[in-house]
Amino acid sequence: MPEEKYVPPTFLKWASGDVAKDYPGKTFIISCNEALARGAVEAGVRVVAAYPGSPLQYTIESLAIASSIYPSMHVEWSSNEKVAYDVTLGAAMAGMRAFTPMKQLGMNVVIDSLVQGANLGPAGFVLAVGDDPGALETENEMDTRYLARYAEIPVLEPTSIQEVKDYTLMAFELSEKIRLPVIVRITTGLAYQRSPVVFGKIHHEIRERDVSFDKNRRWILGDAFPWPMKPFGAKHMRFHDELPVKEWEGTVGSLPKASFTKEVIERLEWNELILPDRPVAGVIAVGECYQDTMEAIRYLGVESNVAILKLVTSFPIPENRVREVLKKTGSVLVVEQIEPFVEAQVCAVAANMNSHAKILGKLTGDIPVCNEVTRNIIGKALGKMLGRNFLPEEEEKRIEKGKDLLLKELSFISPPRFCPGCPELAAGFALKTVCNELYGEEVTYIGDVGCYGMMTVPPLNASYANLSMGSGISIASGIYHAGSKDKIIAYIGDSTFFHSGMPALVNAVYNKANLLLYVLDNRTTGNTGHQPHPGAFGITATKQATKMLDIEEIVKAFQVDFVKVVDPYDFEETTTVLKKALEVEGVSVVIARRTCALLAQRIMGLMEK
Amino acid sequence: MEDNHLNLMIAGLSGQGIIMVERLLVMSLAQEGRNVLSADVPPWTHRNALTYCHIRMGEKLYSPRIPEGAADIIIAFEPLVGLQVSAVYGKEDALVIMNDYTVETRGLSRDGSRDMSGLPAHKYPDIEGILGHMAGLGIDKVRIVSGTDISFKETGSNRCLNMVMLGAAYSSRMIPVEVDTLENHILENTPPGTGQTNLKAFRSGLKLAL
């Protein structure tokens, strides 16, 4: 194992710190990630934690810069999203404003603590979630608003970068008012926009206020109520105004009730309603979709005769404003990204008020559910409502022809593969060579989430499954326990190992699985842009030196049956070790360790200077 | 151009400096008081994945995203990328400024036999074929630039391809910004120590006078 040069904690220079400094009233061109960070800084956020995930991974980088200016601020890369959520929840319980941005899949990891945490009534607690219509950045196109609804917490959807900044700030205030976590939902199309944003004042006094963890609050779900009241249900009852005896409200911590939340949302002026005298149609445009909806309306030249509700709070919706639109128009188009989440709520409002307005959108097939909702899609649906074409027929045909060309004639252009020089490609090649030689076709390779997802495609074709973070080891164990006679290989990355690989590995060892775990350790979180993690270079999100955890030592403590670190660039060594490991009965671990080629290149470049 | 709007798209493969060009253009346009919005569509951090940026300029803008079939100018850092992006976003009659250096890592090879990993691959379409496809969509104003070659010749590496392409695109006189503003941003807002090299590359693109 060749010695890798130790990289000092400051190996990357800080970008401009403008986004974190006091410039009230000044305008800066910033990205959405920076706007989220700026909103949190202005709110006087004290603790920020996250696990890297597109499209919100750069928020932490901006906040880390802020923490270098304001040392009381704590910013961390956590080992996974649930850990990040719990850390920030703790800070909120201690009376400080706390913030955790995550990707949409992160919400799945968080959901357990999210549902319970909402019940406890933390204040000044904001989550940002990056949803991914069209799955441009991730594997799945899930709509996290259903999870927010499940946890019964409000969702804000800003419609511009300025609003991202403003509403992130105000989300903290809202959270304090209604004593619930608040989610700011960002969609990929918005997440990578860049536009001028007017900065506001930074609330230093909020960040520097004293810790106030209330030990008498009973931050637990079980309240000691007398029979026949259920001891664990009380905190949930506040979401539905169903606490049976008034005196008990005090026990639940005098938390505001659902009707109060609804009232607050109803009064917010963020949900702008433009209501002409005799609108020919109505449009409810949610979050990012407001931009392209307005483009479509402008293109059609019907700005002054369409009722437009710009909806920022997609859960709960401001019912009175929706009623106003329904009363005045015969048909309403609901435009939102991914699932018909708001649309279904609007349908419910319409049904309860006996409205005969037609509600069009994803449920009626006027707008497709999958992929991003774009101007032309909205325009087409609007055009249909107004009885006219959006684009000229010829132009529509030309655009279709262009897409057909890509899908039919040029479909051989494949998505990206391993980057040139990738150590994981080298590691995969060594494994495939050994397995082909020893077992031929009788090998089952199970992947995990990370750059090594590329194992599923040529040239390696050495992974048959790829599900969620940390699932590879357990799926491989399951296949073994099901009775497979194949040699079983599971992959995991270094960052994924710390994210959720450890419990899975413990389980595999304890339950006597027989498999080879191939740890592809590129010493960074590669897929999302080289964020550090507990096993990489011993540096934190804020570029402080810290302890570096060694995966080899950890798996030794788990009592695996074989462990060895190899350099995947050394083909001879790697194949020899792999052969040895494959002979071992039980759980054997081979760690192929070499820094990501892109990162190594960058580090070398900086060292030359 | 629809109501004095300019829709400009920059496309290439990740790692080619696409987003840097976007930032420089947006900063320059904004500095001169233009109403400008932009959005990138970056892939994962992998090399050689399709990456593109939308830049929109005009009096009344709501969305930074260029609608399908509405890009006035496309700056393409790679030929197939130029075709892919033009086929979706190119307006009829759009101006396309396209680098001629091909990158064949995406299951493609120059002669159609094997790709870089030794597996059977598809043949990379020739430039005539690419231009033919584009002409079929009404996009026939394509200016081919030997951007990678120029970058190597002027700066010794292909890293300044983005600046050569920016210079070439600027020389079309379709981008309404003063050259001094743009050059200042190139000097100040590129990575430390690279300003002069980038400026040199930009000017070599400018000389092409498309």
Short mmCIF file of N, CA, C and O in Angstrom, two decimals, chain A residues 467-567:
data_model
loop_
_atom_site.label_atom_id
_atom_site.label_comp_id
_atom_site.label_asym_id
_atom_site.label_seq_id
_atom_site.Cartn_x
_atom_site.Cartn_y
_atom_site.Cartn_z
N LEU A 467 -29.76 -0.39 -5.17
CA LEU A 467 -31.02 0.04 -4.58
C LEU A 467 -30.89 1.32 -3.77
O LEU A 467 -31.07 2.40 -4.27
N SER A 468 -30.54 1.17 -2.49
CA SER A 468 -30.46 2.36 -1.65
C SER A 468 -29.19 2.26 -0.82
O SER A 468 -28.58 1.20 -0.73
N MET A 469 -28.82 3.37 -0.19
CA MET A 469 -27.58 3.43 0.57
C MET A 469 -27.52 2.31 1.61
O MET A 469 -28.42 2.19 2.45
N GLY A 470 -26.49 1.51 1.54
CA GLY A 470 -26.27 0.48 2.56
C GLY A 470 -27.03 -0.80 2.34
O GLY A 470 -26.91 -1.74 3.13
N SER A 471 -27.83 -0.86 1.28
CA SER A 471 -28.68 -2.05 1.09
C SER A 471 -27.93 -3.22 0.48
O SER A 471 -28.35 -4.37 0.60
N GLY A 472 -26.81 -2.94 -0.20
CA GLY A 472 -26.11 -3.98 -0.96
C GLY A 472 -25.71 -5.18 -0.12
O GLY A 472 -25.95 -6.33 -0.50
N ILE A 473 -25.12 -4.91 1.05
CA ILE A 473 -24.63 -6.01 1.90
C ILE A 473 -25.81 -6.90 2.31
O ILE A 473 -25.72 -8.13 2.27
N SER A 474 -26.91 -6.28 2.70
CA SER A 474 -28.05 -7.06 3.20
C SER A 474 -28.73 -7.81 2.08
O SER A 474 -29.15 -8.96 2.27
N ILE A 475 -28.84 -7.20 0.90
CA ILE A 475 -29.46 -7.91 -0.22
C ILE A 475 -28.58 -9.12 -0.57
O ILE A 475 -29.09 -10.23 -0.78
N ALA A 476 -27.27 -8.91 -0.58
CA ALA A 476 -26.36 -10.02 -0.87
C ALA A 476 -26.52 -11.12 0.17
O ALA A 476 -26.57 -12.31 -0.17
N SER A 477 -26.65 -10.74 1.44
CA SER A 477 -26.84 -11.75 2.51
C SER A 477 -28.14 -12.50 2.26
O SER A 477 -28.19 -13.74 2.40
N GLY A 478 -29.17 -11.78 1.89
CA GLY A 478 -30.48 -12.40 1.63
C GLY A 478 -30.38 -13.41 0.51
O GLY A 478 -30.97 -14.50 0.59
N ILE A 479 -29.65 -13.07 -0.53
CA ILE A 479 -29.50 -13.99 -1.66
C ILE A 479 -28.75 -15.25 -1.21
O ILE A 479 -29.10 -16.36 -1.58
N TYR A 480 -27.76 -15.04 -0.35
CA TYR A 480 -27.03 -16.20 0.19
C TYR A 480 -27.96 -17.08 1.04
O TYR A 480 -28.03 -18.29 0.86
N HIS A 481 -28.69 -16.43 1.95
CA HIS A 481 -29.57 -17.21 2.84
C HIS A 481 -30.69 -17.88 2.07
O HIS A 481 -31.25 -18.89 2.51
N ALA A 482 -31.04 -17.33 0.93
CA ALA A 482 -32.08 -17.95 0.10
C ALA A 482 -31.58 -19.25 -0.53
O ALA A 482 -32.36 -20.02 -1.08
N GLY A 483 -30.26 -19.46 -0.47
CA GLY A 483 -29.73 -20.73 -0.94
C GLY A 483 -28.95 -20.66 -2.24
O GLY A 483 -28.69 -21.69 -2.86
N SER A 484 -28.55 -19.47 -2.65
CA SER A 484 -27.79 -19.35 -3.89
C SER A 484 -26.47 -20.10 -3.78
O SER A 484 -25.77 -20.03 -2.77
N LYS A 485 -26.12 -20.81 -4.86
CA LYS A 485 -24.84 -21.54 -4.86
C LYS A 485 -23.73 -20.67 -5.47
O LYS A 485 -22.58 -21.08 -5.53
N ASP A 486 -24.09 -19.49 -5.95
CA ASP A 486 -23.11 -18.58 -6.55
C ASP A 486 -22.13 -18.05 -5.51
O ASP A 486 -22.41 -18.07 -4.31
N LYS A 487 -21.00 -17.55 -6.00
CA LYS A 487 -20.13 -16.76 -5.14
C LYS A 487 -20.79 -15.38 -5.03
O LYS A 487 -21.17 -14.78 -6.03
N ILE A 488 -20.94 -14.88 -3.81
CA ILE A 488 -21.68 -13.63 -3.65
C ILE A 488 -20.75 -12.48 -3.33
O ILE A 488 -19.94 -12.57 -2.39
N ILE A 489 -20.87 -11.42 -4.12
CA ILE A 489 -20.04 -10.23 -3.92
C ILE A 489 -20.96 -9.05 -3.62
O ILE A 489 -21.96 -8.85 -4.32
N ALA A 490 -20.62 -8.27 -2.60
CA ALA A 490 -21.37 -7.03 -2.36
C ALA A 490 -20.38 -5.87 -2.43
O ALA A 490 -19.24 -5.99 -1.97
N TYR A 491 -20.82 -4.77 -3.05
CA TYR A 491 -19.98 -3.58 -3.08
C TYR A 491 -20.47 -2.58 -2.06
O TYR A 491 -21.66 -2.53 -1.73
N ILE A 492 -19.57 -1.75 -1.61
CA ILE A 492 -20.00 -0.55 -0.87
C ILE A 492 -18.90 0.50 -1.03
O ILE A 492 -17.73 0.16 -1.25
N GLY A 493 -19.29 1.75 -0.95
CA GLY A 493 -18.30 2.82 -1.03
C GLY A 493 -17.86 3.24 0.36
O GLY A 493 -18.41 2.76 1.36
N ASP A 494 -16.91 4.12 0.45
CA ASP A 494 -16.41 4.54 1.75
C ASP A 494 -17.43 5.42 2.48
O ASP A 494 -17.76 5.21 3.64
N SER A 495 -17.98 6.40 1.75
CA SER A 495 -18.95 7.28 2.38
C SER A 495 -20.22 6.51 2.71
O SER A 495 -20.82 6.70 3.78
N THR A 496 -20.62 5.60 1.83
CA THR A 496 -21.80 4.77 2.06
C THR A 496 -21.60 3.84 3.25
O THR A 496 -22.53 3.57 4.00
N PHE A 497 -20.37 3.36 3.43
CA PHE A 497 -20.06 2.51 4.56
C PHE A 497 -20.40 3.23 5.86
O PHE A 497 -21.03 2.68 6.76
N PHE A 498 -20.00 4.51 5.95
CA PHE A 498 -20.29 5.28 7.16
C PHE A 498 -21.77 5.69 7.22
O PHE A 498 -22.32 5.87 8.29
N HIS A 499 -22.39 5.87 6.06
CA HIS A 499 -23.79 6.29 6.00
C HIS A 499 -24.70 5.22 6.60
O HIS A 499 -25.44 5.48 7.54
N SER A 500 -24.63 4.00 6.07
CA SER A 500 -25.51 2.96 6.61
C SER A 500 -24.99 1.56 6.32
O SER A 500 -25.75 0.60 6.40
N GLY A 501 -23.72 1.46 5.99
CA GLY A 501 -23.16 0.14 5.72
C GLY A 501 -22.85 -0.64 6.99
O GLY A 501 -22.88 -1.87 6.98
N MET A 502 -22.55 0.09 8.06
CA MET A 502 -22.07 -0.60 9.27
C MET A 502 -23.11 -1.53 9.89
O MET A 502 -22.79 -2.69 10.17
N PRO A 503 -24.36 -1.07 10.11
CA PRO A 503 -25.34 -2.01 10.68
C PRO A 503 -25.55 -3.23 9.79
O PRO A 503 -25.73 -4.35 10.29
N ALA A 504 -25.50 -3.01 8.46
CA ALA A 504 -25.70 -4.13 7.53
C ALA A 504 -24.57 -5.14 7.64
O ALA A 504 -24.79 -6.36 7.62
N LEU A 505 -23.35 -4.63 7.80
CA LEU A 505 -22.20 -5.53 7.91
C LEU A 505 -22.25 -6.31 9.23
O LEU A 505 -21.98 -7.52 9.26
N VAL A 506 -22.60 -5.63 10.29
CA VAL A 506 -22.73 -6.29 11.59
C VAL A 506 -23.74 -7.43 11.47
O VAL A 506 -23.51 -8.56 11.91
N ASN A 507 -24.84 -7.15 10.80
CA ASN A 507 -25.90 -8.15 10.63
C ASN A 507 -25.40 -9.35 9.82
O ASN A 507 -25.69 -10.50 10.15
N ALA A 508 -24.64 -9.05 8.75
CA ALA A 508 -24.13 -10.13 7.90
C ALA A 508 -23.19 -11.04 8.69
O ALA A 508 -23.26 -12.27 8.58
N VAL A 509 -22.33 -10.44 9.51
CA VAL A 509 -21.39 -11.22 10.30
C VAL A 509 -22.14 -12.04 11.34
O VAL A 509 -21.96 -13.26 11.47
N TYR A 510 -23.04 -11.39 12.05
CA TYR A 510 -23.78 -12.03 13.15
C TYR A 510 -24.61 -13.20 12.65
O TYR A 510 -24.68 -14.24 13.27
N ASN A 511 -25.22 -13.01 11.46
CA ASN A 511 -26.09 -14.05 10.95
C ASN A 511 -25.41 -15.01 9.97
O ASN A 511 -26.07 -15.70 9.20
N LYS A 512 -24.07 -15.00 10.01
CA LYS A 512 -23.27 -15.99 9.29
C LYS A 512 -23.50 -16.01 7.79
O LYS A 512 -23.74 -17.07 7.21
N ALA A 513 -23.50 -14.86 7.18
CA ALA A 513 -23.57 -14.81 5.72
C ALA A 513 -22.22 -15.25 5.17
O ALA A 513 -21.21 -15.21 5.87
N ASN A 514 -22.22 -15.66 3.91
CA ASN A 514 -20.97 -16.02 3.25
C ASN A 514 -20.85 -15.15 2.01
O ASN A 514 -21.50 -15.40 0.99
N LEU A 515 -20.04 -14.11 2.14
CA LEU A 515 -19.92 -13.20 1.00
C LEU A 515 -18.61 -12.43 1.07
O LEU A 515 -17.95 -12.38 2.11
N LEU A 516 -18.28 -11.83 -0.07
CA LEU A 516 -17.13 -10.93 -0.09
C LEU A 516 -17.65 -9.51 -0.18
O LEU A 516 -18.43 -9.17 -1.07
N LEU A 517 -17.24 -8.68 0.78
CA LEU A 517 -17.60 -7.26 0.71
C LEU A 517 -16.41 -6.51 0.11
O LEU A 517 -15.31 -6.54 0.66
N TYR A 518 -16.67 -5.88 -1.01
CA TYR A 518 -15.62 -5.15 -1.71
C TYR A 518 -15.84 -3.67 -1.44
O TYR A 518 -16.80 -3.08 -1.95
N VAL A 519 -15.01 -3.08 -0.60
CA VAL A 519 -15.18 -1.67 -0.25
C VAL A 519 -14.39 -0.83 -1.25
O VAL A 519 -13.17 -0.95 -1.34
N LEU A 520 -15.09 -0.02 -2.02
CA LEU A 520 -14.43 0.83 -3.00
C LEU A 520 -14.19 2.18 -2.36
O LEU A 520 -15.06 3.05 -2.34
N ASP A 521 -13.01 2.30 -1.79
CA ASP A 521 -12.70 3.47 -0.96
C ASP A 521 -11.93 4.49 -1.79
O ASP A 521 -10.72 4.37 -1.98
N ASN A 522 -12.66 5.50 -2.30
CA ASN A 522 -11.97 6.54 -3.08
C ASN A 522 -11.71 7.79 -2.22
O ASN A 522 -11.42 8.85 -2.72
N ARG A 523 -11.88 7.63 -0.93
CA ARG A 523 -11.52 8.64 0.05
C ARG A 523 -12.28 9.95 -0.10
O ARG A 523 -11.78 11.02 0.23
N THR A 524 -13.49 9.86 -0.61
CA THR A 524 -14.32 11.06 -0.71
C THR A 524 -15.75 10.64 -1.04
O THR A 524 -16.00 9.48 -1.33
N THR A 525 -16.68 11.58 -0.97
CA THR A 525 -18.03 11.33 -1.45
C THR A 525 -18.03 11.79 -2.90
O THR A 525 -18.23 12.96 -3.19
N GLY A 526 -17.73 10.87 -3.81
CA GLY A 526 -17.41 11.25 -5.18
C GLY A 526 -18.56 11.78 -5.99
O GLY A 526 -18.47 12.80 -6.65
N ASN A 527 -19.70 11.08 -5.91
CA ASN A 527 -20.81 11.37 -6.79
C ASN A 527 -21.36 12.78 -6.66
O ASN A 527 -21.89 13.35 -7.60
N THR A 528 -21.26 13.34 -5.46
CA THR A 528 -21.90 14.63 -5.22
C THR A 528 -20.91 15.78 -5.21
O THR A 528 -21.27 16.90 -4.88
N GLY A 529 -19.64 15.53 -5.53
CA GLY A 529 -18.71 16.65 -5.64
C GLY A 529 -17.67 16.70 -4.54
O GLY A 529 -17.28 17.77 -4.10
N HIS A 530 -17.21 15.52 -4.10
CA HIS A 530 -16.03 15.46 -3.25
C HIS A 530 -16.17 16.08 -1.87
O HIS A 530 -15.33 16.86 -1.44
N GLN A 531 -17.23 15.72 -1.18
CA GLN A 531 -17.36 16.17 0.20
C GLN A 531 -16.60 15.18 1.10
O GLN A 531 -16.55 13.98 0.81
N PRO A 532 -16.02 15.69 2.20
CA PRO A 532 -15.29 14.79 3.10
C PRO A 532 -16.26 13.92 3.91
O PRO A 532 -17.45 14.20 3.96
N HIS A 533 -15.76 12.86 4.51
CA HIS A 533 -16.56 12.01 5.39
C HIS A 533 -15.64 11.46 6.48
O HIS A 533 -14.43 11.73 6.46
N PRO A 534 -16.16 10.70 7.44
CA PRO A 534 -15.33 10.32 8.59
C PRO A 534 -14.05 9.55 8.24
O PRO A 534 -13.11 9.51 9.03
N GLY A 535 -14.01 8.95 7.03
CA GLY A 535 -12.82 8.17 6.69
C GLY A 535 -11.92 8.86 5.68
O GLY A 535 -11.03 8.23 5.12
N ALA A 536 -12.15 10.13 5.42
CA ALA A 536 -11.41 10.79 4.34
C ALA A 536 -10.57 11.95 4.83
O ALA A 536 -11.09 12.99 5.20
N PHE A 537 -9.30 11.76 4.84
CA PHE A 537 -8.33 12.85 5.06
C PHE A 537 -8.40 13.54 6.43
O PHE A 537 -7.66 14.47 6.69
N GLY A 538 -9.32 13.12 7.29
CA GLY A 538 -9.38 13.75 8.61
C GLY A 538 -9.68 15.22 8.58
O GLY A 538 -9.02 16.03 9.24
N ILE A 539 -10.69 15.62 7.75
CA ILE A 539 -11.10 17.02 7.79
C ILE A 539 -12.62 17.11 7.86
O ILE A 539 -13.33 16.22 7.41
N THR A 540 -13.10 18.19 8.47
CA THR A 540 -14.54 18.37 8.63
C THR A 540 -15.08 19.26 7.51
O THR A 540 -14.32 19.74 6.68
N ALA A 541 -16.41 19.49 7.55
CA ALA A 541 -17.05 20.36 6.55
C ALA A 541 -16.45 21.76 6.59
O ALA A 541 -16.39 22.45 5.58
N THR A 542 -16.02 22.18 7.79
CA THR A 542 -15.48 23.53 7.93
C THR A 542 -13.95 23.54 7.82
O THR A 542 -13.30 24.49 8.22
N LYS A 543 -13.42 22.45 7.26
CA LYS A 543 -11.99 22.33 6.99
C LYS A 543 -11.12 22.37 8.25
O LYS A 543 -9.99 22.84 8.23
N GLN A 544 -11.68 21.90 9.35
CA GLN A 544 -10.89 21.72 10.56
C GLN A 544 -10.31 20.31 10.55
O GLN A 544 -10.95 19.39 10.08
N ALA A 545 -9.12 20.18 11.12
CA ALA A 545 -8.53 18.84 11.23
C ALA A 545 -9.32 18.06 12.28
O ALA A 545 -9.75 18.60 13.28
N THR A 546 -9.54 16.77 11.99
CA THR A 546 -10.28 15.94 12.94
C THR A 546 -9.74 14.51 12.88
O THR A 546 -8.83 14.23 12.11
N LYS A 547 -10.31 13.62 13.68
CA LYS A 547 -9.89 12.23 13.64
C LYS A 547 -10.31 11.59 12.32
O LYS A 547 -11.36 11.91 11.78
N MET A 548 -9.48 10.68 11.84
CA MET A 548 -9.83 9.96 10.63
C MET A 548 -10.10 8.52 11.00
O MET A 548 -9.26 7.85 11.58
N LEU A 549 -11.30 8.05 10.70
CA LEU A 549 -11.67 6.68 11.05
C LEU A 549 -11.23 5.74 9.95
O LEU A 549 -11.40 6.04 8.77
N ASP A 550 -10.65 4.62 10.35
CA ASP A 550 -10.13 3.68 9.37
C ASP A 550 -11.10 2.52 9.20
O ASP A 550 -11.39 1.79 10.14
N ILE A 551 -11.59 2.36 7.99
CA ILE A 551 -12.57 1.29 7.74
C ILE A 551 -11.99 -0.08 8.09
O ILE A 551 -12.68 -0.95 8.63
N GLU A 552 -10.70 -0.26 7.82
CA GLU A 552 -10.06 -1.55 8.12
C GLU A 552 -10.18 -1.88 9.62
O GLU A 552 -10.56 -2.99 10.00
N GLU A 553 -9.86 -0.89 10.46
CA GLU A 553 -9.93 -1.11 11.92
C GLU A 553 -11.36 -1.38 12.35
O GLU A 553 -11.62 -2.20 13.24
N ILE A 554 -12.30 -0.67 11.74
CA ILE A 554 -13.70 -0.83 12.12
C ILE A 554 -14.18 -2.25 11.79
O ILE A 554 -14.76 -2.93 12.63
N VAL A 555 -13.89 -2.71 10.58
CA VAL A 555 -14.40 -4.04 10.22
C VAL A 555 -13.68 -5.14 11.01
O VAL A 555 -14.26 -6.20 11.26
N LYS A 556 -12.45 -4.87 11.43
CA LYS A 556 -11.76 -5.83 12.31
C LYS A 556 -12.55 -5.98 13.60
O LYS A 556 -12.76 -7.09 14.09
N ALA A 557 -13.01 -4.86 14.13
CA ALA A 557 -13.79 -4.90 15.36
C ALA A 557 -15.11 -5.63 15.16
O ALA A 557 -15.68 -6.17 16.10
N PHE A 558 -15.60 -5.65 13.93
CA PHE A 558 -16.84 -6.39 13.63
C PHE A 558 -16.58 -7.89 13.49
O PHE A 558 -17.47 -8.65 13.15
N GLN A 559 -15.32 -8.28 13.66
CA GLN A 559 -14.92 -9.69 13.61
C GLN A 559 -15.22 -10.35 12.26
O GLN A 559 -15.71 -11.48 12.21
N VAL A 560 -14.93 -9.63 11.17
CA VAL A 560 -15.07 -10.27 9.86
C VAL A 560 -13.98 -11.32 9.73
O VAL A 560 -12.99 -11.31 10.46
N ASP A 561 -14.17 -12.25 8.77
CA ASP A 561 -13.27 -13.39 8.70
C ASP A 561 -11.98 -13.11 7.93
O ASP A 561 -11.04 -13.88 8.00
N PHE A 562 -11.96 -12.03 7.17
CA PHE A 562 -10.77 -11.67 6.41
C PHE A 562 -10.85 -10.19 6.09
O PHE A 562 -11.91 -9.68 5.74
N VAL A 563 -9.73 -9.49 6.25
CA VAL A 563 -9.73 -8.09 5.79
C VAL A 563 -8.36 -7.71 5.31
O VAL A 563 -7.33 -8.09 5.88
N LYS A 564 -8.33 -6.98 4.19
CA LYS A 564 -7.06 -6.53 3.64
C LYS A 564 -7.31 -5.29 2.79
O LYS A 564 -8.31 -5.18 2.10
N VAL A 565 -6.35 -4.36 2.87
CA VAL A 565 -6.44 -3.15 2.05
C VAL A 565 -5.53 -3.33 0.84
O VAL A 565 -4.40 -3.79 0.96
N VAL A 566 -6.04 -2.97 -0.36
CA VAL A 566 -5.21 -3.05 -1.56
C VAL A 566 -5.26 -1.72 -2.32
O VAL A 566 -6.16 -0.91 -2.11
N ASP A 567 -4.27 -1.56 -3.19
CA ASP A 567 -4.28 -0.41 -4.10
C ASP A 567 -4.78 -0.91 -5.45
O ASP A 567 -4.10 -1.71 -6.10
#
